PDB file of C-alpha atoms and ligand atoms in Angstrom:
ATOM      1  CA  UNK A   1      -6.372  13.829   8.282  1.00 68.00           C
ATOM      2  CA  UNK A   2      -4.772  15.946  10.936  1.00 73.00           C
ATOM      3  CA  UNK A   3      -2.642  12.985  11.904  1.00 74.00           C
ATOM      4  CA  UNK A   4      -1.662  12.517   8.326  1.00 71.00           C
ATOM      5  CA  UNK A   5      -0.631  16.144   7.967  1.00 71.00           C
ATOM      6  CA  UNK A   6       1.360  16.073  11.176  1.00 75.00           C
ATOM      7  CA  UNK A   7       2.932  12.792  10.003  1.00 70.00           C
ATOM      8  CA  UNK A   8       4.054  14.510   6.808  1.00 67.00           C
ATOM      9  CA  UNK A   9       5.464  17.341   8.793  1.00 65.00           C
ATOM     10  CA  UNK A  10       7.374  15.319  11.383  1.00 69.00           C
ATOM     11  CA  UNK A  11       8.783  12.849   8.869  1.00 67.00           C
ATOM     12  CA  UNK A  12       9.863  15.593   6.599  1.00 60.00           C
ATOM     13  CA  UNK A  13       8.303  13.765   3.600  1.00 58.00           C
ATOM     14  CA  UNK A  14       7.998  16.214   0.766  1.00 57.00           C
ATOM     15  CA  UNK A  15       7.255  13.486  -1.691  1.00 66.00           C
ATOM     16  CA  UNK A  16       5.593  10.201  -0.857  1.00 74.00           C
ATOM     17  CA  UNK A  17       6.671   7.621  -3.402  1.00 79.00           C
ATOM     18  CA  UNK A  18       3.691   5.369  -2.609  1.00 82.00           C
ATOM     19  CA  UNK A  19       1.465   8.094  -3.972  1.00 82.00           C
ATOM     20  CA  UNK A  20       3.483   8.449  -7.150  1.00 85.00           C
ATOM     21  CA  UNK A  21       3.013   4.884  -8.453  1.00 90.00           C
ATOM     22  CA  UNK A  22       4.651   3.672 -11.671  1.00 89.00           C
ATOM     23  CA  UNK A  23       2.747   0.384 -12.274  1.00 92.00           C
ATOM     24  CA  UNK A  24      -0.851  -0.547 -12.617  1.00 92.00           C
ATOM     25  CA  UNK A  25      -0.662  -2.522  -9.392  1.00 92.00           C
ATOM     26  CA  UNK A  26       0.688   0.514  -7.543  1.00 92.00           C
ATOM     27  CA  UNK A  27      -1.900   2.774  -9.131  1.00 93.00           C
ATOM     28  CA  UNK A  28      -4.749   0.484  -7.924  1.00 93.00           C
ATOM     29  CA  UNK A  29      -3.296   0.540  -4.393  1.00 93.00           C
ATOM     30  CA  UNK A  30      -2.815   4.342  -4.462  1.00 93.00           C
ATOM     31  CA  UNK A  31      -6.434   4.668  -5.551  1.00 94.00           C
ATOM     32  CA  UNK A  32      -7.463   2.834  -2.363  1.00 94.00           C
ATOM     33  CA  UNK A  33      -5.362   5.191  -0.252  1.00 93.00           C
ATOM     34  CA  UNK A  34      -6.935   8.297  -1.859  1.00 94.00           C
ATOM     35  CA  UNK A  35     -10.426   6.750  -1.513  1.00 95.00           C
ATOM     36  CA  UNK A  36     -10.070   6.136   2.206  1.00 94.00           C
ATOM     37  CA  UNK A  37      -8.481   9.598   2.650  1.00 94.00           C
ATOM     38  CA  UNK A  38     -11.422  11.062   0.833  1.00 94.00           C
ATOM     39  CA  UNK A  39     -14.064   9.313   2.955  1.00 94.00           C
ATOM     40  CA  UNK A  40     -12.111  10.149   6.039  1.00 94.00           C
ATOM     41  CA  UNK A  41     -11.979  13.889   5.028  1.00 95.00           C
ATOM     42  CA  UNK A  42     -15.777  13.940   4.470  1.00 93.00           C
ATOM     43  CA  UNK A  43     -16.402  12.400   7.951  1.00 94.00           C
ATOM     44  CA  UNK A  44     -13.920  14.749   9.649  1.00 96.00           C
ATOM     45  CA  UNK A  45     -15.304  17.857   7.994  1.00 96.00           C
ATOM     46  CA  UNK A  46     -18.891  16.882   8.774  1.00 93.00           C
ATOM     47  CA  UNK A  47     -18.090  16.225  12.420  1.00 95.00           C
ATOM     48  CA  UNK A  48     -16.131  19.458  12.853  1.00 97.00           C
ATOM     49  CA  UNK A  49     -18.731  21.612  11.126  1.00 97.00           C
ATOM     50  CA  UNK A  50     -21.606  20.065  13.243  1.00 94.00           C
ATOM     51  CA  UNK A  51     -19.442  20.389  16.360  1.00 96.00           C
ATOM     52  CA  UNK A  52     -18.820  24.126  15.643  1.00 96.00           C
ATOM     53  CA  UNK A  53     -22.447  24.707  14.852  1.00 95.00           C
ATOM     54  CA  UNK A  54     -23.743  23.048  17.981  1.00 92.00           C
ATOM     55  CA  UNK A  55     -21.241  24.784  20.202  1.00 93.00           C
ATOM     56  CA  UNK A  56     -22.451  28.135  18.887  1.00 92.00           C
ATOM     57  CA  UNK A  57     -26.099  27.313  18.654  1.00 88.00           C
ATOM     58  CA  UNK A  58     -26.503  25.782  22.105  1.00 86.00           C
ATOM     59  CA  UNK A  59     -24.092  27.908  24.067  1.00 87.00           C
ATOM     60  CA  UNK A  60     -25.327  29.169  27.371  1.00 86.00           C
ATOM     61  CA  UNK A  61     -26.942  32.662  27.424  1.00 87.00           C
ATOM     62  CA  UNK A  62     -29.175  34.264  29.985  1.00 86.00           C
ATOM     63  CA  UNK A  63     -32.119  34.262  27.611  1.00 83.00           C
ATOM     64  CA  UNK A  64     -31.799  30.500  27.121  1.00 81.00           C
ATOM     65  CA  UNK A  65     -31.388  29.718  30.711  1.00 81.00           C
ATOM     66  CA  UNK A  66     -34.766  28.034  30.941  1.00 84.00           C
ATOM     67  CA  UNK A  67     -34.666  26.442  27.530  1.00 81.00           C
ATOM     68  CA  UNK A  68     -35.342  22.732  27.415  1.00 83.00           C
ATOM     69  CA  UNK A  69     -34.601  21.100  24.049  1.00 79.00           C
ATOM     70  CA  UNK A  70     -37.083  18.773  22.350  1.00 82.00           C
ATOM     71  CA  UNK A  71     -36.732  15.221  23.418  1.00 85.00           C
ATOM     72  CA  UNK A  72     -35.559  13.197  20.419  1.00 82.00           C
ATOM     73  CA  UNK A  73     -35.084   9.807  22.143  1.00 85.00           C
ATOM     74  CA  UNK A  74     -36.263   7.033  19.885  1.00 86.00           C
ATOM     75  CA  UNK A  75     -36.433   9.246  16.796  1.00 88.00           C
ATOM     76  CA  UNK A  76     -36.612   6.920  13.842  1.00 91.00           C
ATOM     77  CA  UNK A  77     -35.320   9.554  11.491  1.00 91.00           C
ATOM     78  CA  UNK A  78     -32.163  10.195  13.490  1.00 89.00           C
ATOM     79  CA  UNK A  79     -31.569   6.480  14.187  1.00 92.00           C
ATOM     80  CA  UNK A  80     -31.890   5.664  10.551  1.00 94.00           C
ATOM     81  CA  UNK A  81     -29.605   8.535   9.489  1.00 92.00           C
ATOM     82  CA  UNK A  82     -26.752   7.572  11.674  1.00 90.00           C
ATOM     83  CA  UNK A  83     -27.111   3.902  10.803  1.00 94.00           C
ATOM     84  CA  UNK A  84     -27.403   4.183   7.010  1.00 96.00           C
ATOM     85  CA  UNK A  85     -24.711   6.860   6.440  1.00 93.00           C
ATOM     86  CA  UNK A  86     -21.872   4.819   8.130  1.00 93.00           C
ATOM     87  CA  UNK A  87     -23.157   1.719   6.340  1.00 95.00           C
ATOM     88  CA  UNK A  88     -22.861   3.507   2.950  1.00 95.00           C
ATOM     89  CA  UNK A  89     -19.415   4.862   3.839  1.00 94.00           C
ATOM     90  CA  UNK A  90     -18.140   1.449   4.925  1.00 95.00           C
ATOM     91  CA  UNK A  91     -19.594  -0.066   1.732  1.00 96.00           C
ATOM     92  CA  UNK A  92     -17.791   2.515  -0.430  1.00 95.00           C
ATOM     93  CA  UNK A  93     -14.510   1.490   1.342  1.00 95.00           C
ATOM     94  CA  UNK A  94     -15.104  -2.222   1.542  1.00 96.00           C
ATOM     95  CA  UNK A  95     -16.289  -3.092  -1.986  1.00 96.00           C
ATOM     96  CA  UNK A  96     -13.263  -1.841  -3.975  1.00 95.00           C
ATOM     97  CA  UNK A  97     -10.813  -2.872  -1.153  1.00 95.00           C
ATOM     98  CA  UNK A  98     -12.064  -6.534  -1.037  1.00 95.00           C
ATOM     99  CA  UNK A  99     -12.321  -6.689  -4.828  1.00 93.00           C
ATOM    100  CA  UNK A 100      -8.764  -5.419  -5.327  1.00 92.00           C
ATOM    101  CA  UNK A 101      -7.333  -7.535  -2.506  1.00 89.00           C
ATOM    102  CA  UNK A 102      -8.714 -10.750  -4.172  1.00 88.00           C
ATOM    103  CA  UNK A 103      -7.586  -9.595  -7.623  1.00 87.00           C
ATOM    104  CA  UNK A 104      -4.075  -8.895  -6.378  1.00 86.00           C
ATOM    105  CA  UNK A 105      -3.814 -12.058  -4.343  1.00 81.00           C
ATOM    106  CA  UNK A 106      -4.546 -14.978  -6.725  1.00 74.00           C
ATOM    107  CA  UNK A 107      -4.090 -18.592  -5.455  1.00 75.00           C
ATOM    108  CA  UNK A 108      -0.612 -20.181  -5.742  1.00 71.00           C
ATOM    109  CA  UNK A 109      -1.873 -22.519  -8.470  1.00 73.00           C
ATOM    110  CA  UNK A 110      -3.253 -19.638 -10.496  1.00 76.00           C
ATOM    111  CA  UNK A 111       0.026 -17.863 -10.132  1.00 77.00           C
ATOM    112  CA  UNK A 112       2.363 -20.651 -11.091  1.00 74.00           C
ATOM    113  CA  UNK A 113       0.594 -21.010 -14.434  1.00 77.00           C
ATOM    114  CA  UNK A 114       0.107 -17.275 -14.902  1.00 80.00           C
ATOM    115  CA  UNK A 115       1.576 -15.793 -18.046  1.00 85.00           C
ATOM    116  CA  UNK A 116       4.358 -13.337 -17.514  1.00 89.00           C
ATOM    117  CA  UNK A 117       7.948 -13.096 -16.306  1.00 93.00           C
ATOM    118  CA  UNK A 118       8.520 -15.370 -13.242  1.00 93.00           C
ATOM    119  CA  UNK A 119      11.266 -14.368 -10.838  1.00 95.00           C
ATOM    120  CA  UNK A 120      12.266 -16.320  -7.738  1.00 95.00           C
ATOM    121  CA  UNK A 121      13.105 -13.933  -4.831  1.00 96.00           C
ATOM    122  CA  UNK A 122      15.046 -15.185  -1.854  1.00 96.00           C
ATOM    123  CA  UNK A 123      15.582 -12.944   1.154  1.00 95.00           C
ATOM    124  CA  UNK A 124      18.256 -13.522   3.660  1.00 95.00           C
ATOM    125  CA  UNK A 125      20.054 -11.415   6.361  1.00 93.00           C
ATOM    126  CA  UNK A 126      20.851  -8.990   4.737  1.00 92.00           C
ATOM    127  CA  UNK A 127      20.527  -9.334   0.981  1.00 94.00           C
ATOM    128  CA  UNK A 128      18.133 -10.243  -1.782  1.00 96.00           C
ATOM    129  CA  UNK A 129      18.711 -12.889  -4.422  1.00 96.00           C
ATOM    130  CA  UNK A 130      16.773 -12.739  -7.748  1.00 96.00           C
ATOM    131  CA  UNK A 131      16.670 -15.794  -9.953  1.00 96.00           C
ATOM    132  CA  UNK A 132      15.324 -15.210 -13.413  1.00 95.00           C
ATOM    133  CA  UNK A 133      13.595 -17.875 -15.579  1.00 93.00           C
ATOM    134  CA  UNK A 134      16.815 -18.813 -17.468  1.00 92.00           C
ATOM    135  CA  UNK A 135      18.649 -19.340 -14.252  1.00 91.00           C
ATOM    136  CA  UNK A 136      20.459 -15.999 -14.146  1.00 92.00           C
ATOM    137  CA  UNK A 137      20.960 -15.190 -10.516  1.00 93.00           C
ATOM    138  CA  UNK A 138      21.705 -11.680  -9.227  1.00 94.00           C
ATOM    139  CA  UNK A 139      22.109 -10.086  -5.820  1.00 94.00           C
ATOM    140  CA  UNK A 140      20.529  -6.863  -4.706  1.00 95.00           C
ATOM    141  CA  UNK A 141      19.736  -5.779  -8.229  1.00 94.00           C
ATOM    142  CA  UNK A 142      16.430  -6.449  -9.858  1.00 95.00           C
ATOM    143  CA  UNK A 143      15.882  -5.868 -13.551  1.00 96.00           C
ATOM    144  CA  UNK A 144      12.409  -6.409 -14.985  1.00 95.00           C
ATOM    145  CA  UNK A 145      10.733  -5.608 -18.320  1.00 96.00           C
ATOM    146  CA  UNK A 146       8.120  -2.897 -18.660  1.00 94.00           C
ATOM    147  CA  UNK A 147       4.420  -3.563 -19.430  1.00 92.00           C
ATOM    148  CA  UNK A 148       4.411  -7.236 -18.317  1.00 91.00           C
ATOM    149  CA  UNK A 149       3.012  -9.236 -15.437  1.00 91.00           C
ATOM    150  CA  UNK A 150       5.986  -9.892 -13.201  1.00 93.00           C
ATOM    151  CA  UNK A 151       5.286 -12.878 -10.962  1.00 93.00           C
ATOM    152  CA  UNK A 152       7.522 -13.027  -7.900  1.00 93.00           C
ATOM    153  CA  UNK A 153       7.866 -16.222  -5.896  1.00 92.00           C
ATOM    154  CA  UNK A 154       9.103 -15.034  -2.551  1.00 93.00           C
ATOM    155  CA  UNK A 155      10.974 -17.083   0.029  1.00 94.00           C
ATOM    156  CA  UNK A 156      13.128 -16.376   3.103  1.00 95.00           C
ATOM    157  CA  UNK A 157      16.172 -18.302   4.167  1.00 94.00           C
ATOM    158  CA  UNK A 158      16.119 -17.138   7.780  1.00 92.00           C
ATOM    159  CA  UNK A 159      13.761 -14.622   9.468  1.00 95.00           C
ATOM    160  CA  UNK A 160      10.778 -12.665   8.305  1.00 95.00           C
ATOM    161  CA  UNK A 161      11.525  -9.996   5.752  1.00 96.00           C
ATOM    162  CA  UNK A 162       9.287  -7.804   3.684  1.00 96.00           C
ATOM    163  CA  UNK A 163       9.600  -7.179  -0.044  1.00 95.00           C
ATOM    164  CA  UNK A 164       8.832  -3.591  -0.988  1.00 95.00           C
ATOM    165  CA  UNK A 165       9.273  -1.409  -4.050  1.00 94.00           C
ATOM    166  CA  UNK A 166       7.268   1.674  -2.920  1.00 93.00           C
ATOM    167  CA  UNK A 167       6.662   3.097  -6.419  1.00 93.00           C
ATOM    168  CA  UNK A 168       5.643  -0.241  -7.939  1.00 94.00           C
ATOM    169  CA  UNK A 169       3.568  -1.986  -5.299  1.00 93.00           C
ATOM    170  CA  UNK A 170       2.812  -2.325  -1.585  1.00 92.00           C
ATOM    171  CA  UNK A 171       5.038  -4.437   0.701  1.00 92.00           C
ATOM    172  CA  UNK A 172       4.523  -8.138   1.223  1.00 92.00           C
ATOM    173  CA  UNK A 173       5.942 -10.346   3.943  1.00 93.00           C
ATOM    174  CA  UNK A 174       8.595 -12.912   3.120  1.00 94.00           C
ATOM    175  CA  UNK A 175       8.312 -15.663   5.619  1.00 94.00           C
ATOM    176  CA  UNK A 176      10.614 -18.706   6.053  1.00 94.00           C
ATOM    177  CA  UNK A 177       9.087 -22.028   4.990  1.00 93.00           C
ATOM    178  CA  UNK A 178       5.994 -20.290   3.606  1.00 90.00           C
ATOM    179  CA  UNK A 179       6.578 -19.448  -0.052  1.00 88.00           C
ATOM    180  CA  UNK A 180       4.381 -16.575  -1.225  1.00 86.00           C
ATOM    181  CA  UNK A 181       3.680 -15.087  -4.591  1.00 88.00           C
ATOM    182  CA  UNK A 182       3.144 -11.523  -5.654  1.00 90.00           C
ATOM    183  CA  UNK A 183       2.372  -9.963  -9.004  1.00 92.00           C
ATOM    184  CA  UNK A 184       3.334  -6.499 -10.216  1.00 93.00           C
ATOM    185  CA  UNK A 185       1.581  -5.496 -13.385  1.00 92.00           C
ATOM    186  CA  UNK A 186       2.658  -3.012 -16.085  1.00 93.00           C
ATOM    187  CA  UNK A 187       5.657  -1.314 -14.474  1.00 93.00           C
ATOM    188  CA  UNK A 188       6.849   1.770 -16.282  1.00 93.00           C
ATOM    189  CA  UNK A 189      10.454   2.221 -17.328  1.00 93.00           C
ATOM    190  CA  UNK A 190      12.639   3.818 -14.758  1.00 93.00           C
ATOM    191  CA  UNK A 191      14.810   3.211 -11.624  1.00 94.00           C
ATOM    192  CA  UNK A 192      13.154   2.581  -8.386  1.00 94.00           C
ATOM    193  CA  UNK A 193      14.281   1.854  -4.859  1.00 93.00           C
ATOM    194  CA  UNK A 194      13.516  -1.503  -3.282  1.00 94.00           C
ATOM    195  CA  UNK A 195      13.955  -2.389   0.348  1.00 94.00           C
ATOM    196  CA  UNK A 196      13.240  -4.778   3.188  1.00 95.00           C
ATOM    197  CA  UNK A 197      10.273  -3.325   5.122  1.00 94.00           C
ATOM    198  CA  UNK A 198      10.400  -5.578   8.147  1.00 93.00           C
ATOM    199  CA  UNK A 199      13.057  -5.125  10.798  1.00 95.00           C
ATOM    200  CA  UNK A 200      15.104  -8.270  10.400  1.00 93.00           C
ATOM    201  CA  UNK A 201      18.322  -7.627  12.267  1.00 92.00           C
ATOM    202  CA  UNK A 202      21.182  -5.213  12.835  1.00 93.00           C
ATOM    203  CA  UNK A 203      21.886  -4.633   9.144  1.00 93.00           C
ATOM    204  CA  UNK A 204      18.227  -4.334   8.204  1.00 94.00           C
ATOM    205  CA  UNK A 205      18.663  -0.798   6.958  1.00 93.00           C
ATOM    206  CA  UNK A 206      21.232  -1.952   4.373  1.00 92.00           C
ATOM    207  CA  UNK A 207      18.901  -4.505   2.909  1.00 94.00           C
ATOM    208  CA  UNK A 208      18.069  -2.499  -0.156  1.00 95.00           C
ATOM    209  CA  UNK A 209      18.080  -3.330  -3.883  1.00 95.00           C
ATOM    210  CA  UNK A 210      18.083  -1.336  -7.067  1.00 94.00           C
ATOM    211  CA  UNK A 211      15.095  -1.957  -9.300  1.00 95.00           C
ATOM    212  CA  UNK A 212      15.323  -1.143 -12.992  1.00 95.00           C
ATOM    213  CA  UNK A 213      12.476  -1.407 -15.360  1.00 96.00           C
ATOM    214  CA  UNK A 214      13.718  -1.700 -18.936  1.00 95.00           C
ATOM    215  CA  UNK A 215      12.231  -2.392 -22.381  1.00 95.00           C
ATOM    216  CA  UNK A 216      11.440  -6.008 -23.303  1.00 94.00           C
ATOM    217  CA  UNK A 217      14.420  -6.106 -25.731  1.00 94.00           C
ATOM    218  CA  UNK A 218      16.754  -4.761 -23.062  1.00 94.00           C
ATOM    219  CA  UNK A 219      15.468  -7.341 -20.644  1.00 95.00           C
ATOM    220  CA  UNK A 220      16.158 -10.155 -23.130  1.00 93.00           C
ATOM    221  CA  UNK A 221      19.664  -8.773 -23.657  1.00 94.00           C
ATOM    222  CA  UNK A 222      20.121  -8.509 -19.851  1.00 93.00           C
ATOM    223  CA  UNK A 223      19.212 -12.210 -19.337  1.00 92.00           C
ATOM    224  CA  UNK A 224      22.080 -13.228 -21.682  1.00 90.00           C
ATOM    225  CA  UNK A 225      24.672 -11.237 -19.725  1.00 85.00           C
ATOM    226  CA  UNK A 226      26.777 -13.184 -17.176  1.00 79.00           C
ATOM    227  CA  UNK A 227      25.501 -13.357 -13.575  1.00 72.00           C
ATOM    228  CA  UNK A 228      26.657 -10.961 -10.886  1.00 64.00           C
ATOM    229  CA  UNK A 229      27.372 -13.358  -8.097  1.00 54.00           C
ATOM    230  CA  UNK A 230      29.394 -11.075  -5.860  1.00 49.00           C
ATOM    231  CA  UNK A 231      26.558  -9.014  -4.434  1.00 45.00           C
ATOM    232  CA  UNK A 232      27.254  -5.632  -3.154  1.00 44.00           C
TER     233      UNK A 232
HETATM  234 CU1   CU B 301      15.102  -7.938   5.978  1.00 72.01          CU
END
């Protein structure tokens, strides 16, 4: 928690886009972040409070100079307490995390037949190419319809990149010769920043793309517009 607060301070982040999600995929992921932060805060507070209490209670005073505390070695009660509590805390973290990870990572076969809007994403140093279902191909500009399942097929032409639209979903590696799929569900209308999140070369920082979520009608109209082949 302290580390998190210091991190906020040193990075000057006043607003963390990952915690302001605009899709159901992003909301599920943000829930996991809050859940682990919550569990972490409970553990941290408990440890700090007990620490302060013990420091005060067992501090050295003249009256207590001869005090010998009760021997608790082998105490079943204590052993069970510090075994069961961490087990419960880990279960609280593990169950939703594993469940959501499986839900958000369906098999390649399940994805290729999945209903929704399919978009082929190709990453290369240092740009993104988006090919829509009707063949429309655009560089560094992603337009998707709201309220749909957007199925991305990700591939890299050269080195490892990482596809990331912080407000819509977590990052996913884009690896050469290893096509990968990723689904973003129910994005809300708006403009979002997309970027490469894996250092991939000298121009890595310029590997960004505009993401615009539009209505279904506007998306249909967009598909009919001529391609932008020039890139940025
Ligand atoms: Cu990159």
